[in-house]
């Protein structure tokens, strides 16, 4: 019977089949054969449009090309110019279009806008081409409102101090600031260009946690940054995954902390409504005095989220937040905090005597004098139901949540056992960070010594080394509160610190009670140093020196910037070597100073405000073009937090980040592979538009037709000012339309008017149907690519057991080319 004949069903059985001859043979070039030619064709659109102007002119000799008539690709939405002579939209944002040029009038340096990287409370961040440096940079274009302008200057000054004074060698994972200038009445801050933020990283990993090796690496790097902040006495106040960006230009890739727009100095903690809710520390929530320890709480929340893929405390309201903290941590804030905090009565009832509190502990029987309100009690007290969010974790307590988190598929027993050990270390690490008592919470130095970070085997609960006694180095610096530098006041860099510490502080790794022997209080730009740091994170600075008499004149808007003047009888005796080095270093500078105006920094006129900048006589052509395209914005979660500006515009972001909601299935945490989160990506690619005739802002050569309908800036600034523009924002709850002065009064209102996080709220492309689609891309995870890019594959095997890490080719689908 013939093989493969119909009688055997047409099947060919391999055993009996033999090839009858070779189908393929080597290619032999024959003598007269035509040579092979590969034609690479340009894309159709290129071929059709090449020399199109000439083509039109051939068709119609009267045709004339005018660049001005090119349609603009707007990046800002809305793109209708109604303020600032038509340059700004209703939100006081400069209307950006691709190829618009922002010019630093002082240096004539030009930044050509190419794309929108994000937008937040303070304005927009654009990816710009810096022709002079032949590279891309990120330019934050602050809203044209005095309050934003002032607060943005705080960001400039704090970052400048950190970069130039504390981290000259760029080793502490803090974003670099290049320069700042005013263009079209907008303060523009030029930063190094970074990549996606950690929230985006988690999102493209389908809200599954990252591998432990990456969590460990990021933790180490963030701690370096926090260590620097602590030494500088600066509190970030808004640490969250969105404000930690990947920096893939260096290999292996790193992370950097951004957004110092809410930062303040430790001795000037004037704002009580700070931190994004999920990352808000108990002391801030309760209205208690705060220190750099609040950043350590946020850091703990971030580490947990990196591992779990979901926020640890996704409170839909402050009540819900506290409720989750208490349940997951199995504890509550210490009585000494509850006794002093402003908002205690909102969340707790007193059930015992508060007179027995000694050294922060309750002396009678160890039972707390306070009990958290139940939902019913809260409702009765506040006359409103507290918003309660969905539960995402199957387990109640931190340890169970972490240890029961699903392991990556296909792990060998050996790997599972290794990872389970690291998970125990992680639990212990987290416990020291999300510690209710700010006095016991670990400092960056202490946390950086934990086995989870060092990679040492974890055997028993970690006992942190003692933190360096805090010496008020900051008191050594006298701040010259320049009359024109109102922002220093806001930043806490003013000598006027009358509102200082009305609470008694307990010794802690973050704050140690040191008697202030100085008659006059000076604003702090210095640090409460740590002599341990030299052995800890390498190059953090600190001083255990005594009260020297070094005075700092810190005026970022002045020509000399920050000046440290050694007074007669100055003592740097006892300072750490690093600190001494710093003094020497700066003594050779511009008036011993660190100045934003030194080097690349350009001085602003003293005491200037946006309104003092005269716009060019003519203004840009503003058309009501297509709605702008929004770049990969930072989906600030519930970030209606304090800051000097009350983070009001965060309301426009609120609920953009709703994906905690995933399916609302409480099992989701248990079986991530069965979850179907739909990550959405906004095309962040630069426009392919030609770069001809870019609209130039800030240059004198701007000659564009006036827009007769544009309202004069005077008119716009009259009336309700900021509040007017806030209230004009779509979807903004009225409770959020408050100016800085009333930020505190409206403390918890946002939560009452905003819904429980749900993906559809903030993700325009989200749909429940998508959520329900079969994922099937378990292997397609960013961690593999990222690990590879970061050379983690060769990492210590004890930490290299990432969940979901597979070297599958499917992972190439992940759209993060920059990691490759
Ligand atoms: N240096 C940078 N490189 C790349 N992207 C950046 C950079 N700085 C900011 N971004 C992007 O812009 C977004 C907004 O920046 P930033 O957080 O500084 O603004 P903000 O107005 O202070 O925001 P928020 O409302 O969160 O406080 C960031 O989430 C990030 O996506």
mmCIF file of C-alpha atoms and ligand atoms in Angstrom, residues 117-123 125 138 140 155 175 191-195 197 200 238 240 242-243 245 258-259 261-262 632-634 636 639 641 647 650 653, ligand 1:
data_model
loop_
_atom_site.group_PDB
_atom_site.id
_atom_site.type_symbol
_atom_site.label_atom_id
_atom_site.label_comp_id
_atom_site.label_asym_id
_atom_site.label_seq_id
_atom_site.Cartn_x
_atom_site.Cartn_y
_atom_site.Cartn_z
ATOM 1 C CA UNK A 117 5.721 63.816 29.682
ATOM 2 C CA UNK A 118 3.173 64.469 32.331
ATOM 3 C CA UNK A 119 1.224 67.068 34.138
ATOM 4 C CA UNK A 120 0.488 67.590 37.748
ATOM 5 C CA UNK A 121 -0.514 70.082 40.328
ATOM 6 C CA UNK A 122 2.106 72.584 39.361
ATOM 7 C CA UNK A 123 1.856 72.484 35.621
ATOM 8 C CA UNK A 125 6.316 68.593 32.128
ATOM 9 C CA UNK A 138 12.419 67.557 30.847
ATOM 10 C CA UNK A 140 8.447 71.627 34.033
ATOM 11 C CA UNK A 155 11.379 73.192 44.537
ATOM 12 C CA UNK A 175 16.741 64.147 40.007
ATOM 13 C CA UNK A 191 15.554 68.748 34.685
ATOM 14 C CA UNK A 192 17.419 65.761 33.415
ATOM 15 C CA UNK A 193 15.113 63.599 31.351
ATOM 16 C CA UNK A 194 14.012 60.431 33.082
ATOM 17 C CA UNK A 195 11.780 57.561 32.048
ATOM 18 C CA UNK A 197 7.708 56.076 36.973
ATOM 19 C CA UNK A 200 3.765 52.843 35.380
ATOM 20 C CA UNK A 238 4.996 63.424 48.613
ATOM 21 C CA UNK A 240 4.909 57.761 46.067
ATOM 22 C CA UNK A 242 4.672 58.183 40.659
ATOM 23 C CA UNK A 243 7.449 60.345 42.003
ATOM 24 C CA UNK A 245 11.293 57.573 37.989
ATOM 25 C CA UNK A 258 11.461 63.664 41.660
ATOM 26 C CA UNK A 259 8.879 66.290 42.591
ATOM 27 C CA UNK A 261 7.235 70.744 44.975
ATOM 28 C CA UNK A 262 5.784 69.823 48.354
ATOM 29 C CA UNK A 632 1.865 59.577 30.159
ATOM 30 C CA UNK A 633 0.719 61.536 33.087
ATOM 31 C CA UNK A 634 1.369 60.687 36.592
ATOM 32 C CA UNK A 636 -1.696 60.758 41.168
ATOM 33 C CA UNK A 639 -3.284 63.114 45.850
ATOM 34 C CA UNK A 641 -2.962 66.431 49.671
ATOM 35 C CA UNK A 647 -2.440 70.157 45.638
ATOM 36 C CA UNK A 650 -4.496 66.865 41.848
ATOM 37 C CA UNK A 653 -5.772 63.506 38.351
HETATM 38 N N1 LIG B 1 12.645 64.683 34.920
HETATM 39 C C1 LIG B 1 11.580 64.080 34.397
HETATM 40 N N2 LIG B 1 11.723 63.221 33.372
HETATM 41 C C2 LIG B 1 10.649 62.598 32.832
HETATM 42 N N3 LIG B 1 9.387 62.787 33.252
HETATM 43 C C3 LIG B 1 9.176 63.638 34.271
HETATM 44 C C4 LIG B 1 10.252 64.327 34.893
HETATM 45 N N4 LIG B 1 9.749 65.108 35.870
HETATM 46 C C5 LIG B 1 8.424 64.902 35.858
HETATM 47 N N5 LIG B 1 8.070 64.022 34.899
HETATM 48 C C6 LIG B 1 6.720 63.546 34.603
HETATM 49 O O1 LIG B 1 5.796 64.580 34.874
HETATM 50 C C7 LIG B 1 4.896 64.177 35.911
HETATM 51 C C8 LIG B 1 4.573 65.368 36.774
HETATM 52 O O2 LIG B 1 5.775 65.841 37.359
HETATM 53 P P1 LIG B 1 5.810 66.367 38.845
HETATM 54 O O3 LIG B 1 5.370 65.273 39.758
HETATM 55 O O4 LIG B 1 7.145 66.962 39.109
HETATM 56 O O5 LIG B 1 4.707 67.500 38.756
HETATM 57 P P2 LIG B 1 3.713 67.994 39.844
HETATM 58 O O6 LIG B 1 2.921 69.055 39.206
HETATM 59 O O7 LIG B 1 4.483 68.385 41.052
HETATM 60 O O8 LIG B 1 2.871 66.681 40.117
HETATM 61 P P3 LIG B 1 2.027 66.246 41.394
HETATM 62 O O9 LIG B 1 0.651 66.732 41.155
HETATM 63 O O10 LIG B 1 2.122 64.745 41.411
HETATM 64 O O11 LIG B 1 2.683 66.864 42.575
HETATM 65 C C9 LIG B 1 5.624 63.051 36.631
HETATM 66 O O12 LIG B 1 4.747 62.140 37.235
HETATM 67 C C10 LIG B 1 6.387 62.390 35.518
HETATM 68 O O13 LIG B 1 5.574 61.472 34.820
#
